[in-house]
Each structure stands twice: as C-alpha cells, then as structure tokens.
C-alpha cells in the first residue's frame, strides 16, 4: 500500500495535520476514479453507477466499479501519485 506521508516525506506531522492532507487527497481521488469509471463503463453500467451514487453507499459503488473495471486499483494508485505530487507542490 502507498504510504502517502513517506512519499511526501512528512512522517513527522501531527495526526491532525495528516488528517488534513488525507482530506486534500481523498476527495479529488474519489472524483478522478468516478470520472475514469464513467468514461470506461457501458451506458447500462453508467446508469447503474448513477443509481448507486444516488444511494451514496460507498461500499456498493466501490464493489460495482471494481467488478466492472479490472485494474482499477492500479489506476487509483497512479491517480493518487499525481495528486500527491500536486499536494507536494503546495507544501
């Protein structure tokens, strides 16, 4: 698993500061994964994804996307690294 704080060389931050950085990474990562999924799913699967998104059940959304898009974990890691670089530039 990717250690964000080691990658950013910020292991010595307080838990509060780490939580703030996680928040800066989590939302854009979620959005990028959803966009990727939407772009690569069939129209029928997109409709199902939208229904799940309306229910706001993250575990169902995640399971659905992973079942339809093998290799999503690798895409998520790549996108996470991009976001980490963006955060690193702001620090």
Coordinates of N, CA and C in Angstrom, one line a residue:
X1 N 0.8 -1.2 0.0 CA 0.0 0.0 0.0 C 0.9 1.2 0.0
X2 N 0.4 2.3 -0.7 CA 1.2 3.5 -0.8 C 1.2 4.3 0.5
X3 N 2.3 4.6 1.0 CA 2.5 5.4 2.3 C 2.6 6.8 1.9
X4 N 1.5 7.5 1.9 CA 1.4 8.9 1.5 C 2.4 9.8 2.2
X5 N 2.5 9.6 3.5 CA 3.4 10.5 4.3 C 4.9 10.2 4.1
X6 N 5.2 9.0 3.8 CA 6.6 8.7 3.5 C 6.9 9.2 2.1
X7 N 6.0 9.1 1.1 CA 6.2 9.6 -0.2 C 6.4 11.1 -0.2
X8 N 5.6 11.8 0.7 CA 5.7 13.3 0.8 C 6.8 13.7 1.7
X9 N 7.4 12.7 2.4 CA 8.5 13.0 3.4 C 7.9 13.8 4.5
X10 N 6.7 13.4 5.0 CA 6.0 14.2 6.1 C 5.6 13.2 7.2
X11 N 6.5 12.3 7.5 CA 6.1 11.3 8.5 C 6.0 11.9 9.9
X12 N 6.6 13.0 10.2 CA 6.7 13.6 11.5 C 5.5 14.6 11.8
X13 N 4.5 14.7 10.9 CA 3.4 15.6 11.1 C 2.5 15.0 12.2
X14 N 1.8 15.9 12.8 CA 0.8 15.5 13.8 C -0.4 14.8 13.2
X15 N -1.1 14.1 14.0 CA -2.3 13.3 13.4 C -3.3 14.3 12.8
X16 N -3.4 15.5 13.3 CA -4.3 16.5 12.8 C -3.9 17.0 11.4
X17 N -2.6 17.2 11.3 CA -2.0 17.6 10.0 C -2.1 16.5 9.0
X18 N -1.9 15.3 9.4 CA -2.0 14.1 8.5 C -3.5 14.0 8.0
X19 N -4.4 14.2 8.9 CA -5.8 14.1 8.5 C -6.2 15.2 7.5
X20 N -5.6 16.3 7.6 CA -5.9 17.4 6.7 C -5.3 17.1 5.3
X21 N -4.2 16.5 5.2 CA -3.6 16.1 4.0 C -4.4 14.9 3.3
X22 N -4.8 14.0 4.1 CA -5.7 12.9 3.6 C -6.9 13.5 3.0
X23 N -7.5 14.5 3.7 CA -8.7 15.1 3.1 C -8.4 15.8 1.8
X24 N -7.3 16.4 1.7 CA -6.9 17.0 0.4 C -6.7 16.0 -0.7
X25 N -6.3 14.8 -0.4 CA -6.1 13.8 -1.4 C -7.4 12.9 -1.7
X26 N -8.1 12.6 -0.6 CA -9.3 11.7 -0.8 C -10.3 12.2 -1.7
X27 N -10.8 13.4 -1.6 CA -11.9 13.9 -2.4 C -11.5 14.0 -3.9
X28 N -10.3 14.6 -4.3 CA -10.0 14.6 -5.7 C -9.8 13.2 -6.2
X29 N -9.2 12.3 -5.4 CA -9.0 10.9 -5.9 C -10.3 10.2 -6.2
X30 N -11.3 10.4 -5.3 CA -12.6 9.8 -5.5 C -13.2 10.3 -6.8
X31 N -13.1 11.6 -7.0 CA -13.7 12.2 -8.2 C -13.0 11.7 -9.5
X32 N -11.7 11.6 -9.4 CA -11.0 11.1 -10.6 C -11.3 9.6 -10.9
X33 N -11.5 8.8 -9.8 CA -11.9 7.4 -10.1 C -13.3 7.3 -10.6
X34 N -14.2 8.1 -10.1 CA -15.5 8.1 -10.7 C -15.5 8.6 -12.1
X35 N -14.8 9.6 -12.4 CA -14.7 10.1 -13.8 C -14.1 9.0 -14.7
X36 N -13.1 8.4 -14.3 CA -12.5 7.3 -15.0 C -13.5 6.2 -15.3
X37 N -14.2 5.8 -14.2 CA -15.2 4.7 -14.3 C -16.3 5.1 -15.3
X38 N -16.8 6.3 -15.2 CA -17.8 6.8 -16.0 C -17.4 6.8 -17.5
X39 N -16.2 7.2 -17.8 CA -15.7 7.2 -19.1 C -15.5 5.8 -19.7
X40 N -15.3 4.8 -18.9 CA -14.9 3.4 -19.4 C -16.0 2.4 -19.2
X41 N -17.2 2.8 -18.6 CA -18.3 1.9 -18.5 C -19.3 2.0 -19.7
X42 N -20.0 0.9 -19.9 CA -21.0 1.0 -20.9 C -22.2 1.9 -20.4
X43 N -23.0 2.3 -21.3 CA -24.1 3.1 -21.0 C -25.0 2.5 -19.9
X44 N -25.3 1.2 -20.0 CA -26.1 0.5 -19.0 C -25.4 0.5 -17.6
X45 N -24.1 0.3 -17.6 CA -23.3 0.3 -16.4 C -23.2 1.7 -15.8
X46 N -23.2 2.7 -16.6 CA -23.2 4.1 -16.1 C -24.5 4.4 -15.4
X47 N -25.6 3.9 -16.0 CA -26.9 4.1 -15.4 C -26.9 3.5 -14.0
X48 N -26.4 2.3 -13.9 CA -26.3 1.5 -12.6 C -25.4 2.3 -11.6
X49 N -24.3 2.8 -12.1 CA -23.4 3.6 -11.2 C -24.1 4.8 -10.7
X50 N -24.8 5.5 -11.6 CA -25.6 6.7 -11.1 C -26.6 6.3 -10.1
X51 N -27.3 5.2 -10.2 CA -28.2 4.8 -9.2 C -27.5 4.5 -7.9
X52 N -26.4 3.9 -7.9 CA -25.6 3.6 -6.7 C -25.1 4.9 -6.1
X53 N -24.7 5.8 -6.9 CA -24.2 7.1 -6.4 C -25.3 7.9 -5.7
X54 N -26.5 7.8 -6.3 CA -27.7 8.5 -5.6 C -27.9 7.9 -4.2
X55 N -27.6 6.6 -4.1 CA -27.8 5.9 -2.8 C -26.7 6.3 -1.8
X56 N -25.6 6.8 -2.3 CA -24.4 7.2 -1.5 C -23.9 6.1 -0.7
X57 N -23.9 4.9 -1.2 CA -23.3 3.7 -0.5 C -21.9 3.4 -1.1
X58 N -20.9 4.0 -0.4 CA -19.5 3.9 -0.9 C -19.1 2.5 -1.2
X59 N -19.5 1.5 -0.3 CA -19.0 0.2 -0.4 C -19.6 -0.5 -1.7
X60 N -20.9 -0.2 -1.9 CA -21.5 -0.7 -3.1 C -21.0 -0.1 -4.4
X61 N -20.7 1.2 -4.4 CA -20.1 1.9 -5.5 C -18.7 1.3 -5.8
X62 N -17.9 1.1 -4.8 CA -16.6 0.6 -5.0 C -16.6 -0.9 -5.5
X63 N -17.5 -1.7 -4.9 CA -17.6 -3.1 -5.4 C -18.1 -3.1 -6.8
X64 N -19.0 -2.3 -7.2 CA -19.5 -2.3 -8.6 C -18.4 -1.9 -9.6
X65 N -17.7 -0.8 -9.3 CA -16.7 -0.3 -10.2 C -15.6 -1.3 -10.3
X66 N -15.2 -1.9 -9.2 CA -14.1 -2.9 -9.3 C -14.5 -4.1 -10.1
X67 N -15.8 -4.5 -10.0 CA -16.3 -5.7 -10.7 C -16.3 -5.4 -12.2
X68 N -16.5 -4.2 -12.6 CA -16.7 -3.8 -14.0 C -15.3 -3.4 -14.6
X69 N -14.4 -2.9 -13.8 CA -13.2 -2.3 -14.3 C -12.0 -3.0 -13.6
X70 N -11.6 -4.1 -14.1 CA -10.4 -4.8 -13.5 C -9.2 -3.8 -13.7
X71 N -8.3 -3.9 -12.7 CA -7.1 -3.0 -12.8 C -7.4 -1.6 -12.2
X72 N -8.5 -1.4 -11.6 CA -8.8 -0.1 -11.1 C -7.9 0.3 -10.0
X73 N -7.4 -0.7 -9.2 CA -6.5 -0.4 -8.1 C -5.2 0.3 -8.6
X74 N -4.8 -0.2 -9.8 CA -3.6 0.4 -10.4 C -3.9 1.8 -10.9
X75 N -5.0 2.0 -11.5 CA -5.4 3.4 -11.9 C -5.5 4.3 -10.7
X76 N -6.1 3.8 -9.6 CA -6.2 4.6 -8.4 C -4.8 5.0 -7.8
X77 N -3.9 4.0 -7.9 CA -2.6 4.3 -7.4 C -1.9 5.4 -8.2
X78 N -2.0 5.3 -9.5 CA -1.4 6.3 -10.4 C -2.0 7.7 -10.2
X79 N -3.4 7.7 -10.0 CA -4.0 9.0 -9.8 C -3.6 9.5 -8.4
X80 N -3.5 8.6 -7.4 CA -3.1 9.1 -6.1 C -1.7 9.7 -6.1
X81 N -0.8 9.1 -6.9 CA 0.6 9.7 -7.0 C 0.5 11.0 -7.7
X82 N -0.3 11.2 -8.7 CA -0.5 12.5 -9.3 C -1.0 13.6 -8.3
X83 N -1.9 13.2 -7.5 CA -2.5 14.1 -6.5 C -1.4 14.4 -5.4
X84 N -0.7 13.4 -5.0 CA 0.4 13.6 -4.0 C 1.4 14.6 -4.6
X85 N 1.7 14.5 -5.8 CA 2.6 15.5 -6.4 C 2.0 16.9 -6.4
X86 N 0.8 17.0 -6.7 CA 0.1 18.3 -6.6 C 0.1 18.9 -5.2
X87 N -0.1 18.0 -4.2 CA -0.1 18.5 -2.8 C 1.3 18.8 -2.4
X88 N 2.3 18.0 -2.9 CA 3.7 18.3 -2.5 C 4.1 19.7 -3.0
X89 N 3.6 20.1 -4.2 CA 4.0 21.4 -4.7 C 3.4 22.5 -3.9
X90 N 2.3 22.3 -3.2 CA 1.6 23.3 -2.4 C 2.3 23.5 -1.0
X91 N 3.0 22.4 -0.6 CA 3.6 22.4 0.7 C 4.9 23.2 0.8

